[in-house]
XYZ file of C-alpha atoms in Angstrom:
683
model
C 28.460 99.159 55.255
C 26.719 95.802 55.288
C 25.629 94.382 51.914
C 22.909 91.691 51.960
C 23.608 88.217 50.671
C 21.441 88.074 47.529
C 21.842 84.330 47.257
C 20.030 83.971 50.542
C 17.571 86.772 50.017
C 14.760 86.443 52.549
C 11.165 87.194 51.947
C 9.963 90.282 53.790
C 8.826 89.744 57.325
C 5.408 91.204 56.748
C 3.780 88.269 55.048
C 0.401 87.248 56.633
C 1.879 84.678 59.049
C 4.589 86.991 60.335
C 2.174 89.896 60.603
C -0.254 87.808 62.667
C 2.599 86.906 65.016
C 3.629 90.550 65.292
C 0.040 91.637 66.017
C -0.157 88.994 68.728
C 3.038 90.403 70.226
C 1.630 93.914 70.061
C -1.598 92.902 71.803
C 0.471 91.361 74.573
C 2.688 94.444 74.671
C 5.581 92.165 73.679
C 5.585 90.992 77.288
C 2.881 88.337 77.690
C 2.687 87.132 81.283
C 2.907 83.495 80.256
C 6.027 84.319 78.270
C 7.479 86.113 81.274
C 7.029 83.029 83.447
C 10.187 81.368 82.176
C 10.896 79.130 85.148
C 14.429 78.305 84.026
C 15.201 81.996 83.850
C 13.561 82.663 87.238
C 15.456 79.748 88.825
C 18.714 81.012 87.374
C 18.031 84.495 88.718
C 17.164 83.130 92.172
C 20.371 81.092 92.303
C 22.326 84.168 91.245
C 20.847 86.244 94.093
C 20.801 83.403 96.656
C 24.102 84.262 98.314
C 23.473 88.059 98.588
C 19.962 87.491 99.956
C 21.260 84.938 102.479
C 24.067 87.208 103.690
C 21.785 90.243 103.972
C 19.144 88.223 105.866
C 21.668 86.803 108.342
C 23.171 90.252 108.832
C 19.733 91.737 109.493
C 18.935 89.048 112.073
C 22.271 89.452 113.888
C 21.916 93.236 113.919
C 18.437 92.960 115.446
C 19.682 90.445 118.046
C 22.646 92.517 119.245
C 20.730 95.796 119.161
C 17.969 94.445 121.413
C 20.544 92.796 123.713
C 22.437 96.047 124.214
C 19.816 98.780 124.214
C 16.568 97.267 125.477
C 16.081 97.823 129.237
C 15.211 94.788 131.353
C 11.897 95.122 133.168
C 10.085 93.055 135.793
C 6.385 92.236 135.922
C 4.137 91.158 138.778
C 0.423 91.245 139.503
C -2.092 91.296 142.334
C -5.600 89.829 142.207
C -8.744 91.559 143.494
C -12.110 89.852 143.934
C -15.600 91.317 144.122
C -17.898 89.514 146.536
C -21.394 88.719 145.341
C -24.292 90.582 146.941
C -27.373 89.048 148.441
C -30.058 90.147 145.991
C -32.718 90.176 148.724
C -30.806 92.741 150.774
C -31.482 96.480 150.446
C -28.934 98.468 148.429
C -28.891 102.116 147.618
C -27.484 101.568 144.099
C -27.399 98.479 141.874
C -24.067 96.693 141.560
C -21.982 98.067 138.656
C -20.587 95.791 135.936
C -16.964 94.709 135.559
C -16.143 97.269 132.845
C -17.151 100.137 135.125
C -14.891 98.785 137.864
C -11.971 98.518 135.418
C -12.463 102.125 134.285
C -12.378 103.454 137.865
C -9.090 101.794 138.907
C -6.573 104.017 137.085
C -8.245 107.387 137.619
C -5.949 110.333 138.280
C -6.885 110.601 141.970
C -5.836 106.993 142.593
C -2.580 107.349 140.647
C -1.623 110.471 142.586
C -2.198 108.656 145.887
C -0.030 105.722 144.762
C 2.719 108.111 143.689
C 2.624 109.963 147.040
C 2.572 106.813 149.186
C 5.534 105.203 147.414
C 7.361 108.513 146.829
C 7.878 107.637 143.172
C 9.880 109.893 140.863
C 7.427 109.329 138.052
C 4.791 111.471 136.441
C 1.151 110.420 136.592
C 1.280 109.704 132.863
C 4.273 107.354 133.266
C 2.609 105.609 136.203
C -0.528 105.156 134.135
C 1.521 103.441 131.432
C 3.255 100.888 133.686
C 0.000 99.695 135.330
C -2.356 97.385 133.481
C -5.797 96.354 134.759
C -7.764 93.545 133.168
C -10.653 91.273 134.055
C -9.974 87.663 134.943
C -11.604 84.556 133.575
C -14.462 85.268 135.969
C -16.297 88.567 135.918
C -15.683 89.092 139.646
C -11.856 88.881 139.540
C -9.519 91.679 138.476
C -5.781 91.529 137.777
C -3.620 94.569 138.509
C -0.282 94.121 136.704
C 2.690 96.467 137.038
C 5.884 96.599 134.962
C 8.996 98.345 136.249
C 12.774 98.061 136.150
C 13.036 97.526 139.950
C 11.338 94.302 141.205
C 10.595 95.601 144.729
C 9.021 98.836 143.498
C 7.142 96.821 140.890
C 5.548 94.738 143.661
C 4.733 97.808 145.807
C 3.045 99.574 142.888
C 0.664 96.658 142.247
C -0.288 96.197 145.923
C -0.648 99.926 146.648
C -2.801 100.380 143.547
C -5.217 97.722 144.873
C -5.368 99.282 148.343
C -5.947 102.803 147.052
C -8.633 101.635 144.643
C -10.593 99.785 147.356
C -10.552 102.881 149.567
C -11.598 105.214 146.778
C -14.194 102.807 145.391
C -15.982 102.528 148.760
C -15.784 106.262 149.327
C -17.188 107.155 145.911
C -20.141 104.796 146.121
C -20.971 105.713 149.761
C -20.979 109.516 149.587
C -24.634 109.744 148.600
C -25.535 106.900 150.989
C -24.146 108.933 153.892
C -26.199 111.973 152.873
C -29.404 109.895 152.708
C -28.605 108.344 156.088
C -28.196 111.764 157.728
C -31.447 112.925 156.121
C -33.456 110.040 157.630
C -31.929 110.588 161.076
C -33.082 114.208 161.081
C -36.564 113.162 159.858
C -36.813 110.552 162.619
C -36.339 113.171 165.326
C -39.081 115.351 163.817
C -41.548 112.457 163.470
C -40.783 111.217 166.977
C -41.786 114.619 168.327
C -44.968 114.485 166.208
C -45.896 111.108 167.761
C -45.438 112.476 171.267
C -47.582 115.538 170.523
C -50.321 113.428 168.894
C -50.533 111.080 171.896
C -50.885 114.039 174.266
C -53.647 115.492 172.078
C -55.537 112.176 172.026
C -55.322 111.950 175.797
C -56.835 115.429 176.218
C -59.686 114.631 173.765
C -60.567 111.464 175.655
C -60.672 113.317 178.936
C -62.773 116.101 177.404
C -65.343 113.978 175.514
C -65.230 110.812 177.534
C -65.119 108.772 174.343
C -63.962 105.178 174.578
C -64.591 103.742 171.020
C -66.041 105.419 167.837
C -68.560 103.547 165.710
C -67.366 101.150 163.045
C -68.210 103.315 160.050
C -66.250 106.250 161.323
C -63.402 103.943 162.212
C -63.383 102.468 158.710
C -63.319 105.892 157.054
C -60.631 107.114 159.367
C -58.628 103.970 158.640
C -58.833 104.674 154.932
C -57.825 108.259 155.552
C -54.914 107.084 157.689
C -53.684 104.715 154.974
C -53.999 107.382 152.306
C -52.103 109.963 154.324
C -49.338 107.505 155.222
C -48.934 106.605 151.574
C -48.954 110.302 150.700
C -46.245 111.133 153.260
C -44.170 108.127 152.197
C -44.350 109.275 148.576
C -43.255 112.776 149.596
C -40.249 111.384 151.480
C -39.399 109.120 148.556
C -39.535 112.187 146.316
C -37.132 114.043 148.609
C -34.847 111.022 148.623
C -34.877 110.839 144.820
C -34.210 114.565 144.567
C -31.152 114.124 146.805
C -29.899 111.260 144.656
C -30.501 113.180 141.420
C -28.610 116.241 142.687
C -25.722 114.054 143.833
C -25.676 112.169 140.544
C -25.592 115.419 138.550
C -22.582 116.607 140.562
C -20.739 113.360 139.941
C -21.544 113.381 136.217
C -20.429 117.008 135.900
C -17.018 116.079 137.364
C -16.510 113.267 134.847
C -15.299 113.944 131.279
C -17.384 112.723 128.367
C -14.382 111.023 126.800
C -11.268 109.482 128.307
C -7.891 108.683 126.838
C -7.358 104.989 126.151
C -3.872 105.008 124.688
C -1.262 107.281 123.177
C 1.463 106.897 120.570
C 4.878 108.514 120.581
C 6.946 108.010 117.425
C 9.755 110.482 117.858
C 11.443 111.984 120.911
C 13.160 115.355 121.098
C 16.424 113.740 122.243
C 16.689 111.707 119.075
C 15.641 114.711 116.994
C 18.447 116.784 118.584
C 20.971 114.050 117.791
C 19.825 113.846 114.153
C 19.883 117.642 113.772
C 23.425 117.853 115.214
C 24.638 115.281 112.696
C 23.005 117.145 109.839
C 24.559 120.440 111.054
C 27.996 118.824 111.190
C 27.635 117.607 107.594
C 26.323 120.978 106.398
C 29.253 122.879 107.995
C 31.564 120.948 105.708
C 29.792 122.472 102.707
C 28.623 125.916 103.903
C 30.005 128.762 106.022
C 28.703 129.902 109.381
C 26.822 132.809 107.776
C 24.844 130.604 105.430
C 21.053 131.008 106.064
C 20.596 127.256 106.154
C 23.290 126.901 108.870
C 21.719 129.705 110.919
C 18.279 128.163 110.658
C 19.590 124.748 111.767
C 21.430 126.275 114.749
C 18.299 128.186 115.819
C 16.173 125.039 115.612
C 18.816 123.058 117.575
C 18.868 125.723 120.278
C 15.065 125.672 120.578
C 14.997 121.863 120.840
C 17.652 121.841 123.587
C 15.786 124.561 125.504
C 12.541 122.590 125.200
C 14.244 119.397 126.429
C 15.770 121.235 129.455
C 12.404 122.729 130.396
C 10.611 119.400 130.076
C 13.318 117.084 131.392
C 10.968 115.536 133.952
C 8.042 115.245 131.553
C 7.497 112.653 128.893
C 7.376 113.677 125.240
C 4.085 114.949 123.875
C 2.516 112.012 122.094
C 1.827 112.165 118.345
C -1.585 110.602 118.635
C -4.076 109.657 121.332
C -6.945 107.213 121.289
C -10.083 108.602 122.930
C -13.217 106.669 123.863
C -16.461 107.432 125.653
C -16.298 107.393 129.457
C -18.145 104.234 130.488
C -18.428 105.425 134.101
C -20.202 108.586 132.972
C -22.492 106.572 130.690
C -23.410 104.234 133.562
C -24.180 107.154 135.881
C -26.211 108.929 133.191
C -28.296 105.785 132.716
C -28.978 105.658 136.462
C -29.841 109.374 136.451
C -32.361 108.848 133.651
C -33.980 106.015 135.597
C -34.239 108.191 138.718
C -35.783 111.060 136.759
C -38.405 108.735 135.322
C -39.223 107.465 138.811
C -39.402 111.078 140.021
C -42.043 111.891 137.384
C -44.074 108.818 138.367
C -43.902 109.853 142.046
C -45.336 113.270 141.206
C -48.361 111.607 139.635
C -48.704 109.218 142.608
C -48.562 112.083 145.129
C -51.271 113.954 143.231
C -53.541 110.879 143.194
C -53.071 110.217 146.922
C -53.735 113.844 147.765
C -57.001 113.712 145.817
C -57.935 110.499 147.643
C -57.371 112.144 151.027
C -59.637 115.013 150.046
C -62.344 112.555 148.974
C -62.229 110.687 152.292
C -62.364 113.901 154.277
C -65.378 115.067 152.322
C -67.113 111.820 153.300
C -66.375 112.444 156.961
C -68.180 115.803 157.026
C -71.435 114.138 157.920
C -70.014 112.542 161.049
C -70.648 114.270 164.373
C -68.109 116.751 165.640
C -67.421 114.634 168.715
C -66.590 111.549 166.769
C -64.609 113.519 164.237
C -62.561 115.272 166.910
C -61.792 111.991 168.626
C -60.902 110.178 165.479
C -58.759 113.055 164.269
C -56.708 112.933 167.431
C -56.360 109.158 167.194
C -55.579 109.420 163.483
C -52.662 111.777 164.152
C -51.200 109.297 166.611
C -51.503 106.377 164.167
C -50.054 108.317 161.249
C -47.123 109.560 163.290
C -46.331 106.062 164.590
C -46.530 104.463 161.135
C -44.377 107.218 159.680
C -41.841 106.618 162.446
C -41.780 102.916 161.561
C -41.160 103.746 157.874
C -38.250 106.016 158.756
C -36.740 103.386 161.047
C -36.904 100.808 158.253
C -35.239 103.188 155.761
C -32.492 104.025 158.269
C -31.820 100.326 158.751
C -31.707 99.703 154.967
C -29.314 102.594 154.299
C -27.031 101.486 157.147
C -26.876 97.943 155.743
C -26.195 99.231 152.215
C -23.482 101.530 153.502
C -21.732 98.813 155.472
C -21.992 96.177 152.735
C -20.694 98.493 149.985
C -17.405 99.006 151.809
C -16.714 95.269 151.687
C -17.685 94.533 148.062
C -14.056 94.321 146.800
C -11.022 92.848 148.504
C -7.483 91.693 147.683
C -7.514 87.976 146.939
C -3.775 87.617 146.314
C -1.105 90.233 146.898
C 1.728 90.748 144.440
C 5.219 89.395 145.197
C 8.568 90.707 144.000
C 9.505 89.025 140.687
C 12.783 87.108 140.495
C 13.431 87.048 136.754
C 12.956 89.889 134.256
C 10.584 89.700 131.333
C 12.029 88.096 128.168
C 13.165 90.609 125.556
C 12.117 88.422 122.644
C 15.422 89.059 120.903
C 15.653 85.538 119.468
C 12.171 85.683 117.991
C 12.748 89.160 116.582
C 16.080 88.074 115.100
C 14.456 85.050 113.437
C 11.572 87.177 112.149
C 14.015 89.772 110.841
C 16.115 87.098 109.094
C 13.260 85.275 107.410
C 11.394 88.508 106.680
C 14.402 89.954 104.867
C 14.848 86.705 102.948
C 11.169 86.629 102.023
C 11.141 90.171 100.679
C 14.386 89.482 98.819
C 12.882 86.462 97.080
C 9.694 88.412 96.297
C 11.774 91.222 94.826
C 13.700 88.804 92.604
C 10.466 87.130 91.450
C 8.804 90.464 90.654
C 11.963 91.583 88.905
C 12.069 88.373 86.874
C 8.414 88.675 85.837
C 8.113 92.415 85.262
C 11.640 93.306 84.116
C 11.829 94.774 80.619
C 13.391 91.602 79.256
C 11.904 90.438 75.953
C 10.565 86.938 75.505
C 9.693 86.044 71.878
C 6.910 83.460 71.544
C 7.925 80.222 69.936
C 9.566 76.907 70.578
C 13.112 78.129 71.211
C 14.279 74.635 72.131
C 13.811 73.561 68.497
C 16.131 76.297 67.192
C 19.751 75.741 66.206
C 22.070 77.637 68.576
C 25.350 79.232 67.525
C 27.638 80.966 70.037
C 29.861 83.774 68.830
C 32.505 85.150 71.209
C 34.039 88.441 70.187
C 34.672 92.014 71.196
C 33.254 95.325 70.045
C 34.822 98.809 70.202
C 34.785 100.642 73.514
C 32.288 103.438 73.885
C 34.774 106.202 74.671
C 37.103 105.520 71.725
C 34.614 104.747 68.968
C 31.627 106.171 67.156
C 28.328 104.488 66.548
C 29.336 103.975 62.918
C 32.382 101.951 63.978
C 30.199 99.974 66.305
C 27.735 99.054 63.554
C 30.532 98.343 61.089
C 31.879 95.755 63.536
C 28.370 94.482 64.093
C 27.903 93.884 60.356
C 30.961 91.621 60.336
C 29.361 89.640 63.125
C 26.093 89.418 61.216
C 27.885 88.172 58.086
C 29.591 85.399 60.034
C 26.298 84.389 61.609
C 24.629 84.276 58.196
C 27.371 82.009 56.888
C 26.973 79.600 59.821
C 23.171 79.580 59.881
C 22.252 79.909 56.212
C 20.796 76.411 56.100
C 18.655 76.842 59.214
C 15.274 78.549 59.234
C 15.052 78.807 63.044
C 18.188 80.315 64.536
C 19.043 81.690 67.967
C 22.493 83.253 68.312
C 23.815 84.344 71.713
C 26.811 86.602 72.277
C 29.095 86.480 75.322
C 31.349 89.299 76.388
C 35.106 88.677 76.460
C 37.000 89.934 79.480
C 40.656 90.891 79.583
C 43.256 89.612 82.029
C 42.195 92.078 84.694
C 38.644 90.713 84.520
C 37.132 93.902 83.083
C 34.739 93.959 80.147
C 36.303 95.194 76.927
C 33.066 95.849 74.993
C 30.747 98.809 75.101
C 27.560 96.742 75.446
C 26.746 93.037 75.687
C 24.730 91.639 72.820
C 23.082 88.505 74.105
C 20.287 87.322 71.860
C 19.658 86.975 68.145
C 16.459 85.115 67.501
C 14.466 84.198 64.411
C 10.793 83.469 63.956
C 9.555 81.221 61.135
C 12.380 81.933 58.662
C 12.288 85.731 59.074
C 15.430 86.959 60.759
C 14.992 89.746 63.324
C 18.057 91.413 64.784
C 17.563 91.863 68.539
C 20.060 94.237 70.137
C 20.178 94.459 73.889
C 22.202 96.351 76.423
C 22.950 94.025 79.342
C 23.419 95.396 82.813
C 22.727 92.312 84.938
C 19.308 91.891 83.375
C 17.584 90.437 80.317
C 16.689 92.041 76.984
C 15.729 95.710 77.078
C 14.671 96.355 73.478
C 13.462 94.326 70.519
C 14.121 95.853 67.113
C 12.518 94.027 64.196
C 14.687 95.175 61.285
C 15.169 93.321 57.955
C 18.905 93.211 57.216
C 18.249 94.623 53.740
C 17.019 97.939 55.203
C 19.681 98.765 57.847
C 21.230 102.103 56.876
C 23.514 104.429 58.860
C 22.963 108.052 57.941
C 26.584 108.864 58.653
C 27.393 106.969 55.453
C 25.634 109.723 53.467
C 28.952 111.538 53.402
C 29.913 109.129 50.670
C 29.166 110.393 47.207
C 26.363 108.876 45.132
C 24.983 106.945 48.101
C 22.106 104.777 46.906
C 19.388 103.918 49.425
C 17.731 100.523 49.284
C 14.202 100.441 48.044
C 11.474 100.771 50.725
C 9.888 97.474 51.655
C 6.332 97.253 50.332
C 3.804 96.290 52.956
C 0.813 96.775 50.674
C -0.189 99.072 47.833
C -0.571 102.138 50.050
C 1.992 101.431 52.831
C 5.793 101.109 52.627
C 8.419 100.860 55.342
C 12.095 101.838 55.428
C 14.426 101.553 58.441
C 17.157 104.061 59.222
C 19.798 104.056 61.930
C 20.918 107.588 62.770
C 24.234 108.230 64.520
C 23.962 110.279 67.714
C 26.709 112.596 66.397
C 25.078 113.197 63.030
C 23.728 116.593 64.103
C 27.315 117.866 64.315
C 27.979 117.021 60.671
C 27.033 119.080 57.658
C 24.910 116.386 56.061
C 21.347 117.465 56.854
C 20.608 118.657 53.297
C 21.632 115.289 51.918
C 19.431 113.546 54.467
C 16.436 115.692 53.531
C 17.001 115.044 49.837
C 17.195 111.323 50.420
C 13.915 111.437 52.337
C 12.251 113.308 49.509
C 13.612 110.896 46.919
C 12.668 107.804 48.914
C 9.131 108.922 49.725
C 8.280 111.151 46.793
C 5.340 108.988 45.795
C 3.701 109.060 49.255
C 1.172 111.559 50.554
C 2.096 111.347 54.250
C 4.931 110.009 56.377
C 4.592 108.160 59.684
C 7.716 108.700 61.857
C 8.391 106.583 64.948
C 11.191 107.923 67.194
C 13.254 105.415 69.133
C 15.494 107.893 70.971
C 13.794 111.313 70.763
C 16.129 113.013 73.229
C 19.317 112.144 71.320
C 18.005 112.675 67.765
C 15.321 115.303 68.200
C 17.201 117.940 66.187
C 17.877 115.621 63.266
C 14.375 114.142 63.224
C 12.735 117.562 63.485
C 14.821 118.906 60.622
C 13.947 115.947 58.430
C 10.259 116.071 59.228
C 9.813 119.834 58.930
C 11.829 120.067 55.708
C 10.083 117.286 53.833
C 6.693 119.055 53.482
C 4.815 115.893 54.333
C 1.829 115.268 56.560
C 3.882 113.650 59.357
C 2.536 111.726 62.341
C 5.087 111.164 65.155
C 5.013 108.530 67.911
C 7.514 107.055 70.332
C 8.722 103.500 69.867
C 8.397 101.146 72.831
C 7.433 97.605 73.775
C 4.332 98.789 75.630
C 2.910 100.913 72.793
C 1.150 99.957 69.593
C 3.771 99.738 66.860
C 3.988 102.155 63.970
C 3.060 99.426 61.529
C -0.289 98.813 63.180
C -1.066 102.539 63.258
C 0.022 103.053 59.647
C -2.005 100.058 58.463
C -5.110 101.384 60.200
C -4.470 104.865 58.787
C -4.024 103.550 55.237
C -7.106 101.342 55.460
C -9.366 104.057 56.871
C -11.067 104.625 53.523
C -8.467 107.017 52.054
C -6.518 106.681 48.816
C -3.418 108.384 50.193
C -0.187 106.451 50.284
C 1.690 106.233 53.591
C 5.426 105.852 54.159
C 6.806 104.621 57.501
C 10.155 105.745 58.951
C 11.590 104.175 62.116
C 14.323 106.237 63.773
C 16.640 103.878 65.652
C 19.108 106.594 66.540
C 21.596 106.169 69.375
C 20.864 102.445 69.413
C 24.093 101.534 71.182
C 23.107 103.474 74.298
C 20.036 101.294 74.942
């Protein structure tokens, strides 16, 4: 056992200056960020990992390069250009010109894709064809680019050109269906009105012959003129109402056929073929561990059979996507806006028709005072005039609808046809390889930096450069062939030698290096790398090194280090507890991990009672509760003290701070502190 050098007896580490330093360490959790930022240490760690990071990054880049080169299919891309000719705004049109977004939405509708597939006899599904065609607006709002991507350059060209042709045909047909219905309606009305004109002229001729009237008076003529204008306006409003009703019915049919939402894109993250391959590999590995009758093997075989059956049934279909992006149908929205406008106009026409009808009745009431002869003549003449004017209105509407119908079929044309591409699209393998290389290197450096800053290494505040450094190279017993007691016995020899070499120095940092044998293997159980001192108070810092910095800091005065395994010796005398203040004392024990197997628990309990007999409560801080739980529990439960237990760690408030607060909380009870550093060698 280690005996302290009384000639160089040190003052206890809990004087005011040392306690302030310890409290500062506790507030920082022993791991202040500024202390962590040891740039020399970070640089050393980066240089250590430089070669592995470089090799892994280069390997990642090369793997990406060769994978893309071997497995990515070469595809060709070409495009055709369509142009929409501007309309003459003064010309009559049945519908206003739609915007560019509406045109883009109507290119890749299912009807058009099916026609393209049938014309080119493509062995593709409509969904696949939808994915290889891209439609976008040009720099001008009246130009549209139809781009196709396919593995065969000739088919790629044909797809783009055929898509343009089919769209132009469908576009004209869609926007002219209602125009054709209106045109047929006006033709039928023209025949009826033409017959009315002929009948009215015959009636006027008979009235003239009967009454011998050449010219009515001016007043009657004026009234009849007003009546004629009112009736013409009334009939025109009725026809306009019929026309609007036809448009509204047609628009409702078109809107009903359009979905409210359309699919914009879809995402497929896993295919059944790859899932079958992964399941087969897993089954092969499981058969090495389990028999054929194992439930897990049966379940995997059943799932594999179902996946193969599903793939055979859907061999021509693409995998069901995992997610789809849905958006509102802009074509439907545009048509609904037009329908709303037509309905509003329809309501206004109803009010106009009612007003004109009332006006006609007013004029006719004014004509009651006119003589029957004049009225009969003017009525006959009025019928002729109304019929002729109505015939003129119908002729004008027929002409307008014909112009609108003809002009709509020539709104869009092919400006430039697609040609077969010569070179395939670049795979981007070089860029991806570079990104993979530098990305791997970046994350490697970030990992090392985070590791360097947040690793559990301990940095003690202070000017370490001003400390005297002593290097001690030696070996310690191997873990398998030695006990913890042997380990600490060897450690005490090391401590004695360090004390002899550093007795004249108040600030000392001692580093240990492991010694390797001829085969290059480490011969010690753990590396002890740092022994640091702060302001003349020596603190023994033990650390297990596995390619990283300090893991634990144990602030233990040499005078208080005791191994409980030494209690087997007779008349063992414990050192006196270190007095912190009048009501708080502290004593450090190191408990062997094998002590629970020895018949020494009664002695340990007696020593606790003797050491802390004057205290009212004991504060126990467990360093390794899993290894020493039985021993610590026996000690605590057999001592009949009011015991408070906590776990030691660099991120928790130390026992000293808790005990000091407990003792200074206005009570007269005395508090004893026990730190259990059991199983210290195992980190």
